[in-house]
PDB file of C-alpha atoms in Angstrom:
ATOM      1  CA  MET A   1      18.347  72.549 -67.690  1.00 46.00           C
ATOM      2  CA  HIS A   2      16.268  73.060 -64.527  1.00 45.00           C
ATOM      3  CA  HIS A   3      14.058  69.922 -65.413  1.00 56.00           C
ATOM      4  CA  ARG A   4      16.609  67.256 -65.542  1.00 68.00           C
ATOM      5  CA  ILE A   5      15.329  63.846 -66.706  1.00 82.00           C
ATOM      6  CA  ARG A   6      15.905  61.084 -64.092  1.00 89.00           C
ATOM      7  CA  PRO A   7      18.905  59.125 -65.603  1.00 93.00           C
ATOM      8  CA  ALA A   8      17.980  55.515 -66.349  1.00 93.00           C
ATOM      9  CA  ILE A   9      19.429  52.805 -63.945  1.00 92.00           C
ATOM     10  CA  ASP A  10      20.575  49.147 -64.782  1.00 92.00           C
ATOM     11  CA  ARG A  11      18.542  47.181 -62.175  1.00 90.00           C
ATOM     12  CA  MET A  12      20.790  43.979 -62.973  1.00 89.00           C
ATOM     13  CA  ILE A  13      23.734  45.310 -60.908  1.00 89.00           C
ATOM     14  CA  ALA A  14      24.058  46.485 -57.236  1.00 83.00           C
ATOM     15  CA  PRO A  15      26.908  47.518 -54.825  1.00 79.00           C
ATOM     16  CA  ALA A  16      28.592  44.742 -52.996  1.00 75.00           C
ATOM     17  CA  GLN A  17      27.947  44.417 -49.221  1.00 61.00           C
ATOM     18  CA  GLY A  18      30.724  45.834 -46.920  1.00 56.00           C
ATOM     19  CA  LEU A  19      31.784  48.717 -49.106  1.00 58.00           C
ATOM     20  CA  THR A  20      30.975  52.260 -48.069  1.00 59.00           C
ATOM     21  CA  GLN A  21      30.199  53.346 -51.721  1.00 62.00           C
ATOM     22  CA  GLY A  22      26.335  53.990 -51.589  1.00 73.00           C
ATOM     23  CA  LEU A  23      23.978  55.281 -54.023  1.00 78.00           C
ATOM     24  CA  THR A  24      23.035  58.505 -55.772  1.00 82.00           C
ATOM     25  CA  ARG A  25      19.730  60.040 -54.994  1.00 82.00           C
ATOM     26  CA  ASP A  26      18.631  58.545 -58.189  1.00 81.00           C
ATOM     27  CA  GLY A  27      19.565  55.049 -57.006  1.00 80.00           C
ATOM     28  CA  GLN A  28      22.837  54.631 -59.171  1.00 82.00           C
ATOM     29  CA  PRO A  29      25.762  52.692 -57.526  1.00 83.00           C
ATOM     30  CA  LEU A  30      28.826  54.799 -56.362  1.00 87.00           C
ATOM     31  CA  SER A  31      32.359  53.806 -55.943  1.00 91.00           C
ATOM     32  CA  TYR A  32      34.322  54.267 -52.664  1.00 93.00           C
ATOM     33  CA  ASN A  33      36.704  57.010 -53.700  1.00 95.00           C
ATOM     34  CA  ARG A  34      38.658  59.644 -51.853  1.00 96.00           C
ATOM     35  CA  ALA A  35      41.497  62.161 -51.931  1.00 97.00           C
ATOM     36  CA  PRO A  36      44.989  60.852 -51.527  1.00 97.00           C
ATOM     37  CA  ALA A  37      47.016  61.422 -48.511  1.00 97.00           C
ATOM     38  CA  ALA A  38      48.539  65.107 -48.342  1.00 96.00           C
ATOM     39  CA  ASP A  39      52.040  64.124 -49.335  1.00 97.00           C
ATOM     40  CA  LEU A  40      50.834  62.556 -52.598  1.00 97.00           C
ATOM     41  CA  ALA A  41      48.349  65.109 -53.519  1.00 97.00           C
ATOM     42  CA  PRO A  42      50.833  66.692 -56.195  1.00 97.00           C
ATOM     43  CA  TRP A  43      50.729  63.363 -58.144  1.00 97.00           C
ATOM     44  CA  ILE A  44      47.446  61.538 -57.405  1.00 97.00           C
ATOM     45  CA  SER A  45      44.042  63.194 -57.959  1.00 97.00           C
ATOM     46  CA  ARG A  46      41.793  60.322 -56.777  1.00 97.00           C
ATOM     47  CA  LEU A  47      41.842  56.884 -55.391  1.00 97.00           C
ATOM     48  CA  TYR A  48      38.850  54.490 -55.730  1.00 96.00           C
ATOM     49  CA  VAL A  49      37.493  51.064 -55.110  1.00 95.00           C
ATOM     50  CA  THR A  50      34.445  49.665 -56.930  1.00 93.00           C
ATOM     51  CA  LYS A  51      32.682  46.293 -56.075  1.00 91.00           C
ATOM     52  CA  VAL A  52      29.673  45.484 -58.010  1.00 91.00           C
ATOM     53  CA  LEU A  53      27.450  42.387 -58.009  1.00 91.00           C
ATOM     54  CA  ALA A  54      25.750  40.997 -61.160  1.00 93.00           C
ATOM     55  CA  PRO A  55      24.412  37.648 -62.370  1.00 95.00           C
ATOM     56  CA  VAL A  56      27.345  35.544 -63.533  1.00 94.00           C
ATOM     57  CA  ASP A  57      26.510  35.759 -67.170  1.00 94.00           C
ATOM     58  CA  TYR A  58      25.263  39.213 -67.347  1.00 96.00           C
ATOM     59  CA  VAL A  59      27.023  41.486 -69.837  1.00 97.00           C
ATOM     60  CA  LEU A  60      27.113  45.123 -68.799  1.00 96.00           C
ATOM     61  CA  GLU A  61      27.491  47.317 -71.756  1.00 96.00           C
ATOM     62  CA  CYS A  62      28.715  50.804 -70.896  1.00 97.00           C
ATOM     63  CA  GLY A  63      31.888  52.847 -71.291  1.00 97.00           C
ATOM     64  CA  LEU A  64      34.694  54.822 -69.671  1.00 97.00           C
ATOM     65  CA  PHE A  65      35.777  58.430 -70.209  1.00 98.00           C
ATOM     66  CA  ASN A  66      38.781  59.485 -67.992  1.00 96.00           C
ATOM     67  CA  ASP A  67      40.540  62.792 -68.559  1.00 97.00           C
ATOM     68  CA  THR A  68      43.807  61.600 -66.902  1.00 96.00           C
ATOM     69  CA  ALA A  69      45.926  58.658 -66.912  1.00 97.00           C
ATOM     70  CA  CYS A  70      44.874  55.916 -64.469  1.00 97.00           C
ATOM     71  CA  LEU A  71      46.243  52.747 -62.929  1.00 97.00           C
ATOM     72  CA  ARG A  72      43.707  50.010 -62.381  1.00 97.00           C
ATOM     73  CA  ILE A  73      43.760  46.732 -60.802  1.00 97.00           C
ATOM     74  CA  GLN A  74      40.978  44.495 -61.748  1.00 96.00           C
ATOM     75  CA  LEU A  75      40.343  41.614 -59.311  1.00 95.00           C
ATOM     76  CA  ALA A  76      37.098  40.264 -60.707  1.00 94.00           C
ATOM     77  CA  GLY A  77      35.075  40.440 -63.934  1.00 95.00           C
ATOM     78  CA  LEU A  78      35.876  39.822 -67.534  1.00 97.00           C
ATOM     79  CA  TRP A  79      36.482  43.103 -69.318  1.00 96.00           C
ATOM     80  CA  ASN A  80      36.287  43.939 -72.892  1.00 97.00           C
ATOM     81  CA  ALA A  81      37.222  47.554 -74.377  1.00 98.00           C
ATOM     82  CA  GLU A  82      37.399  49.216 -77.685  1.00 98.00           C
ATOM     83  CA  THR A  83      40.821  50.945 -77.484  1.00 98.00           C
ATOM     84  CA  ALA A  84      42.806  52.951 -80.119  1.00 97.00           C
ATOM     85  CA  THR A  85      44.659  49.838 -80.991  1.00 97.00           C
ATOM     86  CA  GLY A  86      41.641  47.620 -81.427  1.00 97.00           C
ATOM     87  CA  PRO A  87      39.585  45.481 -79.091  1.00 97.00           C
ATOM     88  CA  GLN A  88      41.135  44.312 -75.921  1.00 96.00           C
ATOM     89  CA  GLU A  89      40.047  41.683 -73.363  1.00 96.00           C
ATOM     90  CA  ALA A  90      41.295  41.162 -69.868  1.00 94.00           C
ATOM     91  CA  GLY A  91      40.339  39.333 -66.645  1.00 94.00           C
ATOM     92  CA  ASN A  92      42.315  39.934 -63.386  1.00 95.00           C
ATOM     93  CA  ALA A  93      44.932  42.383 -64.420  1.00 96.00           C
ATOM     94  CA  ALA A  94      46.888  45.403 -63.504  1.00 97.00           C
ATOM     95  CA  LEU A  95      46.566  47.971 -66.157  1.00 97.00           C
ATOM     96  CA  PHE A  96      47.657  51.464 -67.167  1.00 97.00           C
ATOM     97  CA  PHE A  97      44.923  53.484 -69.021  1.00 98.00           C
ATOM     98  CA  GLY A  98      46.018  56.449 -70.875  1.00 98.00           C
ATOM     99  CA  PRO A  99      43.703  59.591 -70.933  1.00 98.00           C
ATOM    100  CA  GLN A 100      40.657  59.273 -73.030  1.00 98.00           C
ATOM    101  CA  SER A 101      39.765  61.732 -75.802  1.00 98.00           C
ATOM    102  CA  ARG A 102      36.177  60.363 -75.948  1.00 98.00           C
ATOM    103  CA  ARG A 103      34.001  57.638 -74.444  1.00 98.00           C
ATOM    104  CA  MET A 104      35.646  54.365 -74.771  1.00 98.00           C
ATOM    105  CA  PRO A 105      32.921  51.526 -75.181  1.00 98.00           C
ATOM    106  CA  VAL A 106      33.463  48.785 -72.414  1.00 97.00           C
ATOM    107  CA  ARG A 107      31.688  45.506 -71.641  1.00 97.00           C
ATOM    108  CA  VAL A 108      31.963  43.562 -68.330  1.00 97.00           C
ATOM    109  CA  THR A 109      30.647  40.195 -67.684  1.00 97.00           C
ATOM    110  CA  GLY A 110      29.492  39.178 -64.208  1.00 95.00           C
ATOM    111  CA  SER A 111      30.450  40.918 -60.866  1.00 94.00           C
ATOM    112  CA  PHE A 112      33.452  42.944 -60.709  1.00 94.00           C
ATOM    113  CA  ILE A 113      36.051  44.510 -58.457  1.00 94.00           C
ATOM    114  CA  SER A 114      38.200  47.319 -59.617  1.00 95.00           C
ATOM    115  CA  LEU A 115      40.528  49.592 -57.660  1.00 96.00           C
ATOM    116  CA  GLY A 116      43.086  52.081 -58.448  1.00 97.00           C
ATOM    117  CA  PHE A 117      44.117  55.750 -58.778  1.00 97.00           C
ATOM    118  CA  ALA A 118      44.023  58.622 -61.319  1.00 98.00           C
ATOM    119  CA  LEU A 119      47.191  60.533 -61.777  1.00 97.00           C
ATOM    120  CA  ARG A 120      47.235  64.153 -62.106  1.00 98.00           C
ATOM    121  CA  PRO A 121      48.231  65.883 -65.328  1.00 98.00           C
ATOM    122  CA  GLY A 122      52.041  66.123 -65.399  1.00 97.00           C
ATOM    123  CA  ALA A 123      52.456  63.194 -62.883  1.00 96.00           C
ATOM    124  CA  CYS A 124      53.826  60.913 -65.531  1.00 95.00           C
ATOM    125  CA  THR A 125      56.231  63.535 -66.657  1.00 94.00           C
ATOM    126  CA  ALA A 126      57.446  64.285 -63.023  1.00 94.00           C
ATOM    127  CA  LEU A 127      57.620  60.475 -62.149  1.00 92.00           C
ATOM    128  CA  LYS A 128      59.656  59.809 -65.224  1.00 91.00           C
ATOM    129  CA  GLY A 129      56.903  57.590 -66.748  1.00 91.00           C
ATOM    130  CA  PRO A 130      55.591  57.278 -70.243  1.00 94.00           C
ATOM    131  CA  ARG A 131      54.736  60.144 -72.473  1.00 96.00           C
ATOM    132  CA  VAL A 132      50.929  60.292 -72.036  1.00 97.00           C
ATOM    133  CA  GLY A 133      50.297  61.415 -75.573  1.00 97.00           C
ATOM    134  CA  ASP A 134      51.597  57.953 -76.691  1.00 98.00           C
ATOM    135  CA  TYR A 135      48.760  56.285 -74.672  1.00 98.00           C
ATOM    136  CA  ILE A 136      45.617  58.350 -75.567  1.00 98.00           C
ATOM    137  CA  ASP A 137      42.713  55.890 -75.722  1.00 98.00           C
ATOM    138  CA  ARG A 138      44.937  52.937 -75.071  1.00 98.00           C
ATOM    139  CA  ILE A 139      45.089  50.319 -72.331  1.00 98.00           C
ATOM    140  CA  VAL A 140      48.579  48.471 -71.458  1.00 97.00           C
ATOM    141  CA  PRO A 141      49.968  46.456 -68.533  1.00 96.00           C
ATOM    142  CA  THR A 142      51.417  48.437 -65.789  1.00 96.00           C
ATOM    143  CA  ASP A 143      54.750  47.265 -66.917  1.00 95.00           C
ATOM    144  CA  VAL A 144      54.991  50.414 -68.991  1.00 94.00           C
ATOM    145  CA  VAL A 145      55.132  52.385 -65.557  1.00 92.00           C
ATOM    146  CA  ALA A 146      57.825  49.998 -64.144  1.00 89.00           C
ATOM    147  CA  LEU A 147      55.232  48.120 -62.155  1.00 89.00           C
ATOM    148  CA  PRO A 148      55.139  44.464 -63.195  1.00 90.00           C
ATOM    149  CA  SER A 149      51.526  43.464 -63.706  1.00 91.00           C
ATOM    150  CA  ASP A 150      51.960  40.096 -61.966  1.00 91.00           C
ATOM    151  CA  ARG A 151      53.583  41.783 -58.929  1.00 90.00           C
ATOM    152  CA  MET A 152      50.896  44.278 -58.796  1.00 91.00           C
ATOM    153  CA  LEU A 153      48.100  41.581 -58.809  1.00 92.00           C
ATOM    154  CA  ALA A 154      49.892  39.665 -56.032  1.00 92.00           C
ATOM    155  CA  MET A 155      49.723  42.595 -53.647  1.00 92.00           C
ATOM    156  CA  PHE A 156      45.934  42.764 -53.534  1.00 92.00           C
ATOM    157  CA  ALA A 157      43.820  39.818 -52.016  1.00 89.00           C
ATOM    158  CA  PRO A 158      40.263  40.040 -53.167  1.00 84.00           C
ATOM    159  CA  ASP A 159      38.932  39.547 -49.751  1.00 86.00           C
ATOM    160  CA  ALA A 160      41.069  42.488 -48.149  1.00 90.00           C
ATOM    161  CA  ALA A 161      39.566  45.677 -46.764  1.00 91.00           C
ATOM    162  CA  PRO A 162      39.030  48.347 -49.397  1.00 92.00           C
ATOM    163  CA  GLU A 163      40.861  50.990 -47.406  1.00 94.00           C
ATOM    164  CA  ASP A 164      43.780  48.569 -46.946  1.00 95.00           C
ATOM    165  CA  TRP A 165      44.030  48.426 -50.822  1.00 95.00           C
ATOM    166  CA  LEU A 166      44.164  52.024 -51.152  1.00 96.00           C
ATOM    167  CA  CYS A 167      46.805  52.476 -48.354  1.00 96.00           C
ATOM    168  CA  ALA A 168      48.768  49.869 -50.285  1.00 95.00           C
ATOM    169  CA  LEU A 169      48.614  51.876 -53.471  1.00 96.00           C
ATOM    170  CA  GLU A 170      49.659  55.003 -51.651  1.00 97.00           C
ATOM    171  CA  ALA A 171      52.682  53.238 -50.053  1.00 96.00           C
ATOM    172  CA  LEU A 172      53.640  51.971 -53.546  1.00 93.00           C
ATOM    173  CA  LEU A 173      53.529  55.448 -55.037  1.00 94.00           C
ATOM    174  CA  ARG A 174      55.137  57.219 -52.038  1.00 96.00           C
ATOM    175  CA  GLN A 175      58.129  54.699 -52.325  1.00 94.00           C
ATOM    176  CA  ARG A 176      58.355  55.704 -56.002  1.00 92.00           C
ATOM    177  CA  VAL A 177      58.338  59.352 -55.357  1.00 94.00           C
ATOM    178  CA  GLU A 178      61.015  58.812 -52.736  1.00 95.00           C
ATOM    179  CA  ASP A 179      63.269  56.700 -54.976  1.00 93.00           C
ATOM    180  CA  LEU A 180      63.249  58.957 -57.887  1.00 91.00           C
ATOM    181  CA  ASP A 181      63.272  62.233 -55.656  1.00 92.00           C
ATOM    182  CA  CYS A 182      60.430  63.466 -57.757  1.00 91.00           C
ATOM    183  CA  ALA A 183      59.443  67.010 -58.091  1.00 93.00           C
ATOM    184  CA  ALA A 184      55.846  68.128 -58.336  1.00 94.00           C
ATOM    185  CA  PRO A 185      54.269  68.578 -61.917  1.00 96.00           C
ATOM    186  CA  ASP A 186      54.894  71.757 -63.776  1.00 97.00           C
ATOM    187  CA  PRO A 187      53.051  74.784 -62.139  1.00 97.00           C
ATOM    188  CA  VAL A 188      51.681  75.741 -65.545  1.00 98.00           C
ATOM    189  CA  THR A 189      50.303  72.337 -65.824  1.00 98.00           C
ATOM    190  CA  ALA A 190      48.639  72.572 -62.380  1.00 97.00           C
ATOM    191  CA  ARG A 191      47.088  76.022 -63.200  1.00 98.00           C
ATOM    192  CA  PHE A 192      45.773  74.789 -66.563  1.00 98.00           C
ATOM    193  CA  GLU A 193      44.143  71.819 -64.636  1.00 98.00           C
ATOM    194  CA  ASP A 194      42.419  74.244 -62.176  1.00 98.00           C
ATOM    195  CA  ILE A 195      41.074  76.196 -65.278  1.00 98.00           C
ATOM    196  CA  CYS A 196      39.696  72.942 -66.550  1.00 98.00           C
ATOM    197  CA  TYR A 197      37.689  72.440 -63.410  1.00 98.00           C
ATOM    198  CA  ARG A 198      36.794  76.178 -62.897  1.00 97.00           C
ATOM    199  CA  ALA A 199      36.240  77.752 -66.351  1.00 97.00           C
ATOM    200  CA  PRO A 200      36.603  75.328 -69.237  1.00 97.00           C
ATOM    201  CA  ALA A 201      34.778  77.653 -71.611  1.00 96.00           C
ATOM    202  CA  LEU A 202      37.869  80.051 -71.692  1.00 97.00           C
ATOM    203  CA  SER A 203      39.697  80.288 -74.946  1.00 97.00           C
ATOM    204  CA  VAL A 204      43.335  78.961 -75.123  1.00 98.00           C
ATOM    205  CA  ALA A 205      44.515  82.694 -75.341  1.00 98.00           C
ATOM    206  CA  GLU A 206      42.701  83.392 -72.112  1.00 98.00           C
ATOM    207  CA  ALA A 207      43.967  80.159 -70.481  1.00 98.00           C
ATOM    208  CA  ALA A 208      47.589  81.225 -71.380  1.00 98.00           C
ATOM    209  CA  ALA A 209      47.063  84.572 -69.840  1.00 98.00           C
ATOM    210  CA  GLU A 210      45.698  83.078 -66.609  1.00 97.00           C
ATOM    211  CA  CYS A 211      48.772  80.788 -66.645  1.00 98.00           C
ATOM    212  CA  GLY A 212      51.063  83.511 -67.065  1.00 97.00           C
ATOM    213  CA  VAL A 213      52.752  82.187 -70.120  1.00 98.00           C
ATOM    214  CA  GLU A 214      52.651  82.793 -74.042  1.00 98.00           C
ATOM    215  CA  ARG A 215      50.284  80.700 -75.847  1.00 98.00           C
ATOM    216  CA  ARG A 216      52.983  78.670 -77.542  1.00 98.00           C
ATOM    217  CA  LYS A 217      54.379  77.713 -74.252  1.00 98.00           C
ATOM    218  CA  LEU A 218      51.035  76.522 -72.897  1.00 98.00           C
ATOM    219  CA  GLU A 219      50.466  74.394 -75.951  1.00 98.00           C
ATOM    220  CA  ARG A 220      53.764  72.730 -75.467  1.00 98.00           C
ATOM    221  CA  VAL A 221      53.126  72.143 -71.786  1.00 98.00           C
ATOM    222  CA  VAL A 222      49.655  70.925 -72.176  1.00 98.00           C
ATOM    223  CA  ASN A 223      50.522  68.572 -75.011  1.00 98.00           C
ATOM    224  CA  ARG A 224      53.303  67.004 -72.913  1.00 98.00           C
ATOM    225  CA  ASP A 225      51.272  66.663 -69.816  1.00 98.00           C
ATOM    226  CA  PHE A 226      47.802  66.083 -70.675  1.00 98.00           C
ATOM    227  CA  GLY A 227      48.538  64.413 -74.113  1.00 97.00           C
ATOM    228  CA  MET A 228      46.282  66.622 -76.228  1.00 97.00           C
ATOM    229  CA  ALA A 229      46.056  70.173 -77.467  1.00 98.00           C
ATOM    230  CA  PRO A 230      44.628  72.776 -74.846  1.00 98.00           C
ATOM    231  CA  LYS A 231      41.467  73.394 -76.935  1.00 98.00           C
ATOM    232  CA  GLN A 232      40.762  69.623 -76.927  1.00 98.00           C
ATOM    233  CA  VAL A 233      41.407  69.330 -73.125  1.00 98.00           C
ATOM    234  CA  LEU A 234      38.941  72.317 -72.352  1.00 98.00           C
ATOM    235  CA  ARG A 235      36.439  70.977 -74.585  1.00 98.00           C
ATOM    236  CA  ARG A 236      36.569  67.524 -72.820  1.00 98.00           C
ATOM    237  CA  ALA A 237      36.353  69.069 -69.491  1.00 98.00           C
ATOM    238  CA  ARG A 238      33.320  71.078 -70.317  1.00 97.00           C
ATOM    239  CA  ALA A 239      31.596  67.901 -71.729  1.00 97.00           C
ATOM    240  CA  LEU A 240      32.585  65.750 -68.749  1.00 98.00           C
ATOM    241  CA  ASP A 241      30.860  68.462 -66.422  1.00 97.00           C
ATOM    242  CA  MET A 242      27.783  68.438 -68.505  1.00 96.00           C
ATOM    243  CA  ALA A 243      27.753  64.622 -68.543  1.00 97.00           C
ATOM    244  CA  SER A 244      27.923  64.562 -64.819  1.00 96.00           C
ATOM    245  CA  TYR A 245      24.993  66.788 -64.406  1.00 95.00           C
ATOM    246  CA  LEU A 246      23.025  64.668 -66.901  1.00 95.00           C
ATOM    247  CA  ARG A 247      23.729  61.647 -64.974  1.00 95.00           C
ATOM    248  CA  GLY A 248      22.945  63.283 -61.488  1.00 94.00           C
ATOM    249  CA  VAL A 249      26.514  63.366 -60.111  1.00 95.00           C
ATOM    250  CA  ALA A 250      27.059  67.042 -60.241  1.00 95.00           C
ATOM    251  CA  ASP A 251      26.118  69.990 -57.969  1.00 94.00           C
ATOM    252  CA  ALA A 252      22.571  70.861 -59.379  1.00 90.00           C
ATOM    253  CA  GLU A 253      23.229  74.465 -58.490  1.00 92.00           C
ATOM    254  CA  GLU A 254      25.756  74.704 -61.308  1.00 93.00           C
ATOM    255  CA  ALA A 255      23.044  73.781 -63.910  1.00 89.00           C
ATOM    256  CA  ASP A 256      22.768  77.385 -65.306  1.00 90.00           C
ATOM    257  CA  VAL A 257      26.545  77.818 -65.389  1.00 92.00           C
ATOM    258  CA  LEU A 258      27.207  74.424 -67.163  1.00 91.00           C
ATOM    259  CA  ALA A 259      24.495  75.581 -69.723  1.00 87.00           C
ATOM    260  CA  LEU A 260      26.282  79.098 -70.368  1.00 91.00           C
ATOM    261  CA  ARG A 261      29.397  77.217 -71.543  1.00 95.00           C
ATOM    262  CA  TYR A 262      27.702  76.324 -74.767  1.00 94.00           C
ATOM    263  CA  TYR A 263      26.440  78.778 -77.297  1.00 91.00           C
ATOM    264  CA  ASP A 264      23.213  77.197 -77.721  1.00 92.00           C
ATOM    265  CA  GLU A 265      21.502  73.743 -77.601  1.00 93.00           C
ATOM    266  CA  SER A 266      22.742  72.710 -80.983  1.00 95.00           C
ATOM    267  CA  HIS A 267      26.278  73.434 -79.962  1.00 95.00           C
ATOM    268  CA  LEU A 268      25.718  71.216 -76.847  1.00 95.00           C
ATOM    269  CA  ILE A 269      24.296  68.372 -78.916  1.00 96.00           C
ATOM    270  CA  HIS A 270      27.046  68.418 -81.508  1.00 96.00           C
ATOM    271  CA  GLU A 271      30.017  68.527 -79.105  1.00 96.00           C
ATOM    272  CA  PHE A 272      28.517  66.048 -76.630  1.00 97.00           C
ATOM    273  CA  THR A 273      27.496  63.586 -79.425  1.00 98.00           C
ATOM    274  CA  GLU A 274      30.947  63.838 -80.931  1.00 97.00           C
ATOM    275  CA  LEU A 275      32.774  62.966 -77.633  1.00 98.00           C
ATOM    276  CA  PHE A 276      30.202  60.486 -76.087  1.00 98.00           C
ATOM    277  CA  GLY A 277      28.832  58.806 -79.305  1.00 97.00           C
ATOM    278  CA  MET A 278      25.167  59.623 -78.372  1.00 97.00           C
ATOM    279  CA  SER A 279      22.985  62.736 -77.787  1.00 97.00           C
ATOM    280  CA  PRO A 280      22.639  64.252 -74.321  1.00 96.00           C
ATOM    281  CA  ARG A 281      19.012  62.781 -74.133  1.00 95.00           C
ATOM    282  CA  GLN A 282      20.202  59.366 -75.212  1.00 96.00           C
ATOM    283  CA  PHE A 283      22.893  59.556 -72.750  1.00 97.00           C
ATOM    284  CA  VAL A 284      20.280  60.121 -70.023  1.00 96.00           C
ATOM    285  CA  LEU A 285      17.916  57.408 -71.102  1.00 96.00           C
ATOM    286  CA  LYS A 286      20.478  54.647 -71.444  1.00 96.00           C
ATOM    287  CA  PRO A 287      21.830  53.297 -68.216  1.00 95.00           C
ATOM    288  CA  GLN A 288      25.584  54.290 -67.842  1.00 94.00           C
ATOM    289  CA  PRO A 289      26.854  52.637 -64.619  1.00 94.00           C
ATOM    290  CA  LEU A 290      30.603  52.386 -65.317  1.00 95.00           C
ATOM    291  CA  LEU A 291      30.623  55.884 -66.728  1.00 96.00           C
ATOM    292  CA  THR A 292      28.686  57.292 -63.826  1.00 96.00           C
ATOM    293  CA  LEU A 293      31.205  55.870 -61.340  1.00 95.00           C
ATOM    294  CA  THR A 294      34.040  57.571 -63.111  1.00 95.00           C
ATOM    295  CA  LEU A 295      32.015  60.943 -63.436  1.00 97.00           C
ATOM    296  CA  GLU A 296      31.131  61.014 -59.958  1.00 96.00           C
ATOM    297  CA  SER A 297      34.730  60.384 -58.787  1.00 96.00           C
ATOM    298  CA  ARG A 298      35.997  63.259 -61.058  1.00 97.00           C
ATOM    299  CA  GLN A 299      33.282  65.660 -59.595  1.00 97.00           C
ATOM    300  CA  ALA A 300      34.237  64.859 -56.064  1.00 96.00           C
ATOM    301  CA  ARG A 301      37.773  65.727 -56.923  1.00 97.00           C
ATOM    302  CA  ARG A 302      36.768  68.740 -58.888  1.00 97.00           C
ATOM    303  CA  LEU A 303      34.609  70.230 -56.078  1.00 97.00           C
ATOM    304  CA  GLU A 304      37.337  69.595 -53.617  1.00 97.00           C
ATOM    305  CA  ALA A 305      39.997  71.265 -55.703  1.00 96.00           C
ATOM    306  CA  LEU A 306      37.846  74.333 -56.036  1.00 96.00           C
ATOM    307  CA  HIS A 307      37.360  74.342 -52.301  1.00 95.00           C
ATOM    308  CA  ARG A 308      33.732  73.901 -52.713  1.00 95.00           C
ATOM    309  CA  LEU A 309      33.623  70.566 -50.889  1.00 94.00           C
ATOM    310  CA  GLU A 310      35.801  69.208 -47.910  1.00 93.00           C
ATOM    311  CA  PRO A 311      37.163  65.811 -48.133  1.00 89.00           C
ATOM    312  CA  GLY A 312      34.777  63.302 -46.451  1.00 86.00           C
ATOM    313  CA  GLN A 313      31.892  65.854 -46.499  1.00 90.00           C
ATOM    314  CA  PRO A 314      28.585  64.597 -47.986  1.00 91.00           C
ATOM    315  CA  ARG A 315      28.308  65.335 -51.834  1.00 94.00           C
ATOM    316  CA  PRO A 316      25.545  67.186 -53.328  1.00 93.00           C
ATOM    317  CA  TRP A 317      24.287  64.251 -55.245  1.00 93.00           C
ATOM    318  CA  GLU A 318      24.167  61.819 -52.253  1.00 87.00           C
TER     319      GLU A 318
END
């Protein structure tokens, strides 16, 4: 763990000019991502903008792996994804991504622009949206969350400033919260989310005790708000943290802590391969630009949620 292999980089892509997204120390492109406005923090975990340049006919083969539902607006690029309901293709589109149980293979042709936000667990329930368990590993138009896709696309001019895009998204959700007079997500859900960031190696029984509820209630709440059983959610969180370390977008000082979440190396290889479709070594040696973007955004959110990083403060991997 102390001798991390330098992750492979796709030299055919580069961050677009005029966007404060930067690179990791290893030279991998990053998105521009930030915490939401304080009044929206109960429902949104992160907002992001990604603008990447690539040759017009270049096909980027990668994947996505998000642990929460996301709303994404794609303003450029031709996207193909292998979803739970089969292959799906989209150009410019406004889409609702359900949480993912494992890495979703994705291909993008040409330069691309993507912006959006990740919802916190329980936000769909609080906002009277869809049941997230029905959308695991699926992608559907934003109509499913009462935001017509055509209307969403019309809101975002491709040449607007990234921060203007994010402020527009915040205004949209703020209006939704006000119209519905929404409560914050279930406190049990918020406590379990914290456990996923802080100690995903806990057993379900231990997590229930920390949340102050019986195991049966925790399972019911987590299934409703995360879309999966608590054990699956904890296992996924552990793997995402490890993947972030392997791609160089985690706090390197956590290396030993992350390793100790697994019984031994064979345990790590087995679980990682099952969720990512490749071994940890293969994951490092194959460029993962799209996945690295989402992992970095999640790690920034995680460190801020654990009060180990202040919003706007330089991140350990920069």
